[in-house]
PDB file of C-alpha atoms in Angstrom:
ATOM      1  CA  ASP A   1      -1.625   7.829 -11.197  1.00 55.00           C
ATOM      2  CA  ALA A   2      -4.469   7.802  -8.460  1.00 58.00           C
ATOM      3  CA  LYS A   3      -7.635   6.524  -9.276  1.00 83.00           C
ATOM      4  CA  THR A   4      -9.353   7.782  -6.062  1.00 91.00           C
ATOM      5  CA  THR A   5     -10.124  11.353  -4.693  1.00 92.00           C
ATOM      6  CA  GLN A   6     -10.516  11.670  -0.517  1.00 94.00           C
ATOM      7  CA  PRO A   7     -10.851  14.853   1.160  1.00 96.00           C
ATOM      8  CA  PRO A   8      -7.730  15.579   2.732  1.00 95.00           C
ATOM      9  CA  SER A   9      -8.356  15.919   6.231  1.00 97.00           C
ATOM     10  CA  MET A  10     -11.239  15.073   8.740  1.00 97.00           C
ATOM     11  CA  ASP A  11     -11.819  15.374  12.934  1.00 97.00           C
ATOM     12  CA  CYS A  12     -13.800  13.052  14.601  1.00 96.00           C
ATOM     13  CA  ALA A  13     -15.220  13.327  18.011  1.00 97.00           C
ATOM     14  CA  GLU A  14     -13.957   9.994  20.490  1.00 97.00           C
ATOM     15  CA  GLY A  15     -16.853   7.543  20.471  1.00 96.00           C
ATOM     16  CA  ARG A  16     -18.671   8.992  17.320  1.00 97.00           C
ATOM     17  CA  ALA A  17     -18.564   7.124  14.409  1.00 97.00           C
ATOM     18  CA  ALA A  18     -16.297   8.471  11.344  1.00 97.00           C
ATOM     19  CA  ASN A  19     -17.085   8.334   7.693  1.00 98.00           C
ATOM     20  CA  LEU A  20     -14.651   8.653   5.081  1.00 97.00           C
ATOM     21  CA  PRO A  21     -15.730   9.344   1.717  1.00 96.00           C
ATOM     22  CA  CYS A  22     -14.130   8.353  -1.539  1.00 95.00           C
ATOM     23  CA  ASN A  23     -14.765   9.062  -5.268  1.00 94.00           C
ATOM     24  CA  HIS A  24     -13.345   6.343  -7.412  1.00 91.00           C
ATOM     25  CA  SER A  25     -15.965   7.609 -10.627  1.00 88.00           C
ATOM     26  CA  THR A  26     -13.374   5.649 -12.930  1.00 85.00           C
ATOM     27  CA  ILE A  27     -13.545   2.387 -11.613  1.00 87.00           C
ATOM     28  CA  SER A  28     -14.248  -0.717 -14.074  1.00 83.00           C
ATOM     29  CA  GLY A  29     -15.990  -3.278 -13.308  1.00 82.00           C
ATOM     30  CA  ASN A  30     -13.618  -5.912 -12.214  1.00 81.00           C
ATOM     31  CA  GLU A  31     -11.775  -3.157 -10.036  1.00 86.00           C
ATOM     32  CA  TYR A  32     -11.789  -3.866  -6.136  1.00 89.00           C
ATOM     33  CA  VAL A  33     -11.863  -1.006  -3.602  1.00 92.00           C
ATOM     34  CA  TYR A  34      -9.504  -1.529  -1.193  1.00 93.00           C
ATOM     35  CA  TRP A  35      -8.749   0.656   2.547  1.00 95.00           C
ATOM     36  CA  TYR A  36      -5.637   0.734   4.401  1.00 95.00           C
ATOM     37  CA  ARG A  37      -4.371   3.190   7.111  1.00 96.00           C
ATOM     38  CA  GLN A  38      -1.196   4.179   7.945  1.00 95.00           C
ATOM     39  CA  ILE A  39      -0.110   5.590  11.569  1.00 93.00           C
ATOM     40  CA  HIS A  40       2.825   7.566  11.549  1.00 84.00           C
ATOM     41  CA  SER A  41       4.756   6.490   8.913  1.00 76.00           C
ATOM     42  CA  GLN A  42       4.783   3.042   9.495  1.00 89.00           C
ATOM     43  CA  GLY A  43       3.686   0.596   7.124  1.00 93.00           C
ATOM     44  CA  PRO A  44       0.112   0.647   5.982  1.00 94.00           C
ATOM     45  CA  GLN A  45      -2.482  -1.650   7.443  1.00 94.00           C
ATOM     46  CA  TYR A  46      -5.209  -3.280   5.621  1.00 93.00           C
ATOM     47  CA  ILE A  47      -8.610  -2.206   6.890  1.00 95.00           C
ATOM     48  CA  ILE A  48     -11.123  -3.925   4.547  1.00 94.00           C
ATOM     49  CA  HIS A  49     -11.971  -4.217   0.672  1.00 92.00           C
ATOM     50  CA  GLY A  50     -14.801  -4.653  -1.699  1.00 92.00           C
ATOM     51  CA  LEU A  51     -16.440  -5.281  -5.083  1.00 90.00           C
ATOM     52  CA  LYS A  52     -20.173  -4.189  -5.603  1.00 89.00           C
ATOM     53  CA  ASN A  53     -21.825  -5.457  -2.205  1.00 87.00           C
ATOM     54  CA  ASN A  54     -21.059  -3.314   1.398  1.00 93.00           C
ATOM     55  CA  GLU A  55     -18.787  -5.403   3.856  1.00 94.00           C
ATOM     56  CA  THR A  56     -17.842  -5.695   7.205  1.00 95.00           C
ATOM     57  CA  ASN A  57     -15.619  -6.756   9.506  1.00 94.00           C
ATOM     58  CA  GLU A  58     -14.259  -6.049  13.265  1.00 93.00           C
ATOM     59  CA  MET A  59     -12.308  -3.090  12.238  1.00 93.00           C
ATOM     60  CA  ALA A  60     -14.968  -1.176   9.910  1.00 97.00           C
ATOM     61  CA  SER A  61     -18.059  -1.337   7.043  1.00 97.00           C
ATOM     62  CA  LEU A  62     -17.766  -0.378   3.708  1.00 97.00           C
ATOM     63  CA  ILE A  63     -20.406   0.720   1.796  1.00 97.00           C
ATOM     64  CA  ILE A  64     -20.458   0.874  -1.431  1.00 95.00           C
ATOM     65  CA  THR A  65     -22.902   2.832  -3.959  1.00 94.00           C
ATOM     66  CA  GLU A  66     -24.330   1.254  -6.491  1.00 93.00           C
ATOM     67  CA  ASP A  67     -22.951   2.664  -9.486  1.00 92.00           C
ATOM     68  CA  ARG A  68     -19.612   1.867  -7.919  1.00 92.00           C
ATOM     69  CA  LYS A  69     -18.246   5.237  -8.755  1.00 93.00           C
ATOM     70  CA  SER A  70     -17.979   6.206  -4.909  1.00 94.00           C
ATOM     71  CA  SER A  71     -17.658   4.450  -1.388  1.00 95.00           C
ATOM     72  CA  THR A  72     -17.736   5.008   2.517  1.00 97.00           C
ATOM     73  CA  LEU A  73     -15.149   3.760   5.215  1.00 98.00           C
ATOM     74  CA  ILE A  74     -17.078   3.599   8.703  1.00 98.00           C
ATOM     75  CA  LEU A  75     -15.349   3.279  12.012  1.00 97.00           C
ATOM     76  CA  PRO A  76     -18.044   3.160  14.012  1.00 96.00           C
ATOM     77  CA  HIS A  77     -16.826   4.039  17.324  1.00 95.00           C
ATOM     78  CA  ALA A  78     -13.840   6.090  16.651  1.00 96.00           C
ATOM     79  CA  THR A  79     -11.303   5.825  19.345  1.00 96.00           C
ATOM     80  CA  LEU A  80      -7.504   8.025  19.822  1.00 96.00           C
ATOM     81  CA  ARG A  81      -5.869   5.148  18.501  1.00 95.00           C
ATOM     82  CA  ASP A  82      -7.776   5.600  14.915  1.00 96.00           C
ATOM     83  CA  THR A  83      -5.882   8.726  14.161  1.00 97.00           C
ATOM     84  CA  ALA A  84      -3.853   8.037  10.892  1.00 97.00           C
ATOM     85  CA  VAL A  85      -4.014   8.913   7.165  1.00 96.00           C
ATOM     86  CA  TYR A  86      -6.433   6.484   5.543  1.00 97.00           C
ATOM     87  CA  TYR A  87      -5.846   5.481   2.166  1.00 95.00           C
ATOM     88  CA  CYS A  88      -8.589   4.600  -0.205  1.00 94.00           C
ATOM     89  CA  ILE A  89      -7.186   2.111  -3.033  1.00 91.00           C
ATOM     90  CA  VAL A  90      -8.144   0.801  -6.230  1.00 88.00           C
ATOM     91  CA  ARG A  91      -6.909  -2.414  -7.327  1.00 84.00           C
ATOM     92  CA  VAL A  92      -6.589  -2.782 -11.057  1.00 77.00           C
ATOM     93  CA  LEU A  93      -6.066  -6.149 -12.142  1.00 73.00           C
ATOM     94  CA  THR A  94      -3.599  -7.165 -15.378  1.00 70.00           C
ATOM     95  CA  ASN A  95      -2.966  -9.720 -17.570  1.00 69.00           C
ATOM     96  CA  THR A  96       0.006 -10.602 -14.808  1.00 67.00           C
ATOM     97  CA  GLY A  97      -0.762  -9.460 -11.780  1.00 67.00           C
ATOM     98  CA  ASN A  98      -2.360  -6.517  -9.793  1.00 70.00           C
ATOM     99  CA  GLN A  99      -1.357  -2.771  -9.343  1.00 76.00           C
ATOM    100  CA  PHE A 100      -2.041  -0.745  -6.277  1.00 81.00           C
ATOM    101  CA  TYR A 101      -2.909   2.710  -7.003  1.00 81.00           C
ATOM    102  CA  PHE A 102      -3.117   4.950  -3.666  1.00 84.00           C
ATOM    103  CA  GLY A 103      -4.440   8.489  -3.787  1.00 81.00           C
ATOM    104  CA  THR A 104      -3.029  10.832  -1.392  1.00 85.00           C
ATOM    105  CA  GLY A 105      -5.542   9.744   1.707  1.00 93.00           C
ATOM    106  CA  THR A 106      -7.565  11.490   4.356  1.00 96.00           C
ATOM    107  CA  SER A 107      -6.035  12.401   7.199  1.00 96.00           C
ATOM    108  CA  LEU A 108      -8.166  11.419   9.931  1.00 97.00           C
ATOM    109  CA  THR A 109      -8.005  13.246  13.508  1.00 97.00           C
ATOM    110  CA  VAL A 110     -10.309  11.700  16.304  1.00 97.00           C
ATOM    111  CA  ILE A 111     -10.652  14.446  19.188  1.00 97.00           C
ATOM    112  CA  PRO A 112     -10.732  13.640  22.985  1.00 95.00           C
TER     113      PRO A 112
ATOM    114  CA  LYS B   1       1.963 -16.132  11.504  1.00 67.00           C
ATOM    115  CA  ALA B   2       4.858 -13.265  11.768  1.00 79.00           C
ATOM    116  CA  GLY B   3       4.195 -10.154   9.215  1.00 93.00           C
ATOM    117  CA  VAL B   4       6.390  -8.859   6.514  1.00 96.00           C
ATOM    118  CA  THR B   5       9.968  -8.003   7.424  1.00 97.00           C
ATOM    119  CA  GLN B   6      12.183  -5.420   6.075  1.00 97.00           C
ATOM    120  CA  THR B   7      15.779  -5.113   6.340  1.00 97.00           C
ATOM    121  CA  PRO B   8      17.068  -2.685   7.306  1.00 97.00           C
ATOM    122  CA  ARG B   9      15.005  -0.436   8.947  1.00 96.00           C
ATOM    123  CA  TYR B  10      16.968   2.484   8.594  1.00 96.00           C
ATOM    124  CA  LEU B  11      20.023   3.248   6.125  1.00 96.00           C
ATOM    125  CA  ILE B  12      22.146   6.835   5.144  1.00 97.00           C
ATOM    126  CA  LYS B  13      23.899   6.849   1.978  1.00 97.00           C
ATOM    127  CA  THR B  14      25.390   9.848  -0.552  1.00 97.00           C
ATOM    128  CA  ARG B  15      24.800  10.644  -3.581  1.00 97.00           C
ATOM    129  CA  GLY B  16      26.045   8.297  -6.416  1.00 97.00           C
ATOM    130  CA  GLN B  17      25.936   5.149  -3.942  1.00 97.00           C
ATOM    131  CA  GLN B  18      23.756   1.947  -4.693  1.00 97.00           C
ATOM    132  CA  VAL B  19      21.566   0.660  -2.222  1.00 98.00           C
ATOM    133  CA  THR B  20      20.147  -2.947  -1.889  1.00 98.00           C
ATOM    134  CA  LEU B  21      17.289  -3.448   0.417  1.00 98.00           C
ATOM    135  CA  SER B  22      15.585  -6.571   1.484  1.00 98.00           C
ATOM    136  CA  CYS B  23      12.149  -8.097   2.070  1.00 98.00           C
ATOM    137  CA  SER B  24      10.815 -11.080   3.729  1.00 97.00           C
ATOM    138  CA  PRO B  25       7.544 -11.549   2.775  1.00 96.00           C
ATOM    139  CA  ILE B  26       4.531 -13.479   5.284  1.00 94.00           C
ATOM    140  CA  SER B  27       4.959 -17.143   5.125  1.00 93.00           C
ATOM    141  CA  GLY B  28       3.133 -18.732   2.093  1.00 90.00           C
ATOM    142  CA  HIS B  29       2.821 -15.294  -0.116  1.00 91.00           C
ATOM    143  CA  ARG B  30       4.344 -15.649  -3.228  1.00 90.00           C
ATOM    144  CA  SER B  31       3.835 -12.264  -4.374  1.00 90.00           C
ATOM    145  CA  VAL B  32       6.064  -9.086  -3.193  1.00 93.00           C
ATOM    146  CA  SER B  33       5.469  -5.540  -4.273  1.00 93.00           C
ATOM    147  CA  TRP B  34       7.428  -2.595  -3.613  1.00 96.00           C
ATOM    148  CA  TYR B  35       6.602   1.216  -2.942  1.00 95.00           C
ATOM    149  CA  GLN B  36       8.428   4.388  -2.615  1.00 96.00           C
ATOM    150  CA  GLN B  37       6.689   6.783  -0.371  1.00 94.00           C
ATOM    151  CA  THR B  38       7.600  10.206  -0.196  1.00 92.00           C
ATOM    152  CA  PRO B  39       5.760  13.741   0.989  1.00 86.00           C
ATOM    153  CA  GLY B  40       5.625  15.201  -2.083  1.00 82.00           C
ATOM    154  CA  GLN B  41       4.153  12.334  -4.152  1.00 83.00           C
ATOM    155  CA  GLY B  42       2.537   9.858  -1.453  1.00 85.00           C
ATOM    156  CA  LEU B  43       2.868   6.182  -2.020  1.00 89.00           C
ATOM    157  CA  GLN B  44       3.535   5.109  -5.372  1.00 91.00           C
ATOM    158  CA  PHE B  45       4.381   1.688  -7.107  1.00 91.00           C
ATOM    159  CA  LEU B  46       7.638   0.633  -7.902  1.00 94.00           C
ATOM    160  CA  PHE B  47       7.196  -3.278  -8.904  1.00 91.00           C
ATOM    161  CA  GLU B  48       5.385  -6.795  -8.093  1.00 91.00           C
ATOM    162  CA  TYR B  49       7.649  -9.928  -8.256  1.00 92.00           C
ATOM    163  CA  PHE B  50       6.051 -13.563  -8.153  1.00 89.00           C
ATOM    164  CA  SER B  51       7.647 -16.762  -8.660  1.00 89.00           C
ATOM    165  CA  GLU B  52      10.849 -15.133  -8.968  1.00 93.00           C
ATOM    166  CA  THR B  53       9.555 -12.876 -12.072  1.00 92.00           C
ATOM    167  CA  GLN B  54       8.527  -9.192 -12.582  1.00 91.00           C
ATOM    168  CA  ARG B  55       4.851  -9.213 -13.140  1.00 86.00           C
ATOM    169  CA  ASN B  56       4.350  -5.102 -13.332  1.00 85.00           C
ATOM    170  CA  LYS B  57       6.183  -2.184 -12.934  1.00 88.00           C
ATOM    171  CA  GLY B  58       5.706   1.467 -12.524  1.00 89.00           C
ATOM    172  CA  ASN B  59       7.130   4.720 -13.365  1.00 90.00           C
ATOM    173  CA  PHE B  60      10.621   4.889 -12.384  1.00 94.00           C
ATOM    174  CA  PRO B  61      13.805   4.817 -14.035  1.00 95.00           C
ATOM    175  CA  GLY B  62      16.161   2.148 -14.576  1.00 95.00           C
ATOM    176  CA  ARG B  63      18.036   2.541 -11.863  1.00 97.00           C
ATOM    177  CA  PHE B  64      15.838   0.785  -9.731  1.00 97.00           C
ATOM    178  CA  SER B  65      15.522  -2.704 -10.183  1.00 96.00           C
ATOM    179  CA  GLY B  66      14.641  -5.945  -8.040  1.00 97.00           C
ATOM    180  CA  ARG B  67      14.611  -9.823  -7.993  1.00 97.00           C
ATOM    181  CA  GLN B  68      12.695 -12.274  -6.059  1.00 97.00           C
ATOM    182  CA  PHE B  69      14.038 -15.759  -4.775  1.00 97.00           C
ATOM    183  CA  SER B  70      13.118 -19.171  -4.743  1.00 95.00           C
ATOM    184  CA  ASN B  71      11.350 -18.786  -1.104  1.00 94.00           C
ATOM    185  CA  SER B  72      10.046 -15.399  -2.068  1.00 94.00           C
ATOM    186  CA  ARG B  73      12.240 -13.309  -0.352  1.00 97.00           C
ATOM    187  CA  SER B  74      12.809  -9.737  -2.572  1.00 98.00           C
ATOM    188  CA  GLU B  75      15.720  -7.269  -3.031  1.00 98.00           C
ATOM    189  CA  MET B  76      15.237  -3.923  -4.659  1.00 98.00           C
ATOM    190  CA  ASN B  77      18.410  -2.057  -5.577  1.00 98.00           C
ATOM    191  CA  VAL B  78      18.816   1.269  -6.004  1.00 97.00           C
ATOM    192  CA  SER B  79      21.850   2.764  -8.263  1.00 96.00           C
ATOM    193  CA  THR B  80      23.860   5.926  -8.414  1.00 97.00           C
ATOM    194  CA  LEU B  81      21.817   7.307  -5.504  1.00 97.00           C
ATOM    195  CA  GLU B  82      19.989  10.720  -6.273  1.00 97.00           C
ATOM    196  CA  LEU B  83      18.947  13.243  -3.072  1.00 96.00           C
ATOM    197  CA  GLY B  84      15.164  12.463  -4.444  1.00 95.00           C
ATOM    198  CA  ASP B  85      15.666   8.881  -3.667  1.00 97.00           C
ATOM    199  CA  SER B  86      15.442   9.680   0.137  1.00 97.00           C
ATOM    200  CA  ALA B  87      11.913   8.253   0.927  1.00 96.00           C
ATOM    201  CA  LEU B  88      10.441   5.192   2.803  1.00 96.00           C
ATOM    202  CA  TYR B  89      10.834   2.274   1.026  1.00 97.00           C
ATOM    203  CA  LEU B  90       7.830  -0.528   1.530  1.00 97.00           C
ATOM    204  CA  CYS B  91       7.290  -3.951   0.558  1.00 96.00           C
ATOM    205  CA  ALA B  92       3.721  -5.780   0.955  1.00 94.00           C
ATOM    206  CA  SER B  93       3.314  -9.469   0.204  1.00 93.00           C
ATOM    207  CA  SER B  94      -0.073 -11.070  -0.879  1.00 89.00           C
ATOM    208  CA  SER B  95      -0.839 -14.859  -1.392  1.00 80.00           C
ATOM    209  CA  ARG B  96      -2.343 -13.835  -5.182  1.00 66.00           C
ATOM    210  CA  ARG B  97      -4.744 -17.001  -4.690  1.00 62.00           C
ATOM    211  CA  GLN B  98      -8.437 -16.177  -6.000  1.00 55.00           C
ATOM    212  CA  GLY B  99     -10.052 -13.796  -3.667  1.00 51.00           C
ATOM    213  CA  ARG B 100      -7.360 -13.198  -1.280  1.00 53.00           C
ATOM    214  CA  ASP B 101      -5.199 -10.607  -3.115  1.00 75.00           C
ATOM    215  CA  THR B 102      -5.273  -8.646   0.158  1.00 85.00           C
ATOM    216  CA  GLN B 103      -1.472  -6.887   0.370  1.00 89.00           C
ATOM    217  CA  TYR B 104       0.154  -6.536   4.114  1.00 92.00           C
ATOM    218  CA  PHE B 105       2.506  -4.189   4.683  1.00 95.00           C
ATOM    219  CA  GLY B 106       6.003  -4.170   6.203  1.00 96.00           C
ATOM    220  CA  PRO B 107       7.514  -1.364   8.616  1.00 96.00           C
ATOM    221  CA  GLY B 108       9.326   0.055   5.749  1.00 96.00           C
ATOM    222  CA  THR B 109      13.316   1.087   5.138  1.00 97.00           C
ATOM    223  CA  ARG B 110      13.745   4.767   5.593  1.00 97.00           C
ATOM    224  CA  LEU B 111      16.387   5.732   3.351  1.00 97.00           C
ATOM    225  CA  THR B 112      18.532   8.941   3.369  1.00 97.00           C
ATOM    226  CA  VAL B 113      20.611  10.418   0.573  1.00 97.00           C
ATOM    227  CA  LEU B 114      22.742  13.037   1.490  1.00 96.00           C
TER     228      LEU B 114
END
């Protein structure tokens, strides 16, 4: 039961910023938004996560809207190695643990 | 720190057989989750184990089971294999400490059922 909606595919020119949108309109107050990427059927790689505030790390920036119904992952200077499927995920906390709901992801192609 | 390891990386079985997959989490991580990934259904949550107890379970039939050992290593078992069980099975570990629940994935086990 995916809780996120992402465009199926996007292209980005090498060296430009890649902005990947995600809708999570049913997100609850204590549910985090996570981003992972998967390259060629390898295991998904963690990128970044956030709850309310915008976040930045060495890989990317995460912009979350004030109402938390959507977010954008920004790769500031896309390279060819950033070509991958990017998953926006809502982490649901239960009484006993947590569960990650993966959507269908966005296939990002970085073009030389 | 070594990452999550999964064995075997590739496996071929026939319908009706059973299979056991193994996952060793990152050192210090006590939570292990399993996922199935297929082209048609994407990444689907199977179950999560923490301190040898199953904490969460996804919507899969009882043929899919798992367990976790005292050293946090985990195994999942699929009995009476069906063609539709062909998939990439991914294991992820996390520390489950407050604010540090990020899951780190292994490379996966590619299961082919003939």
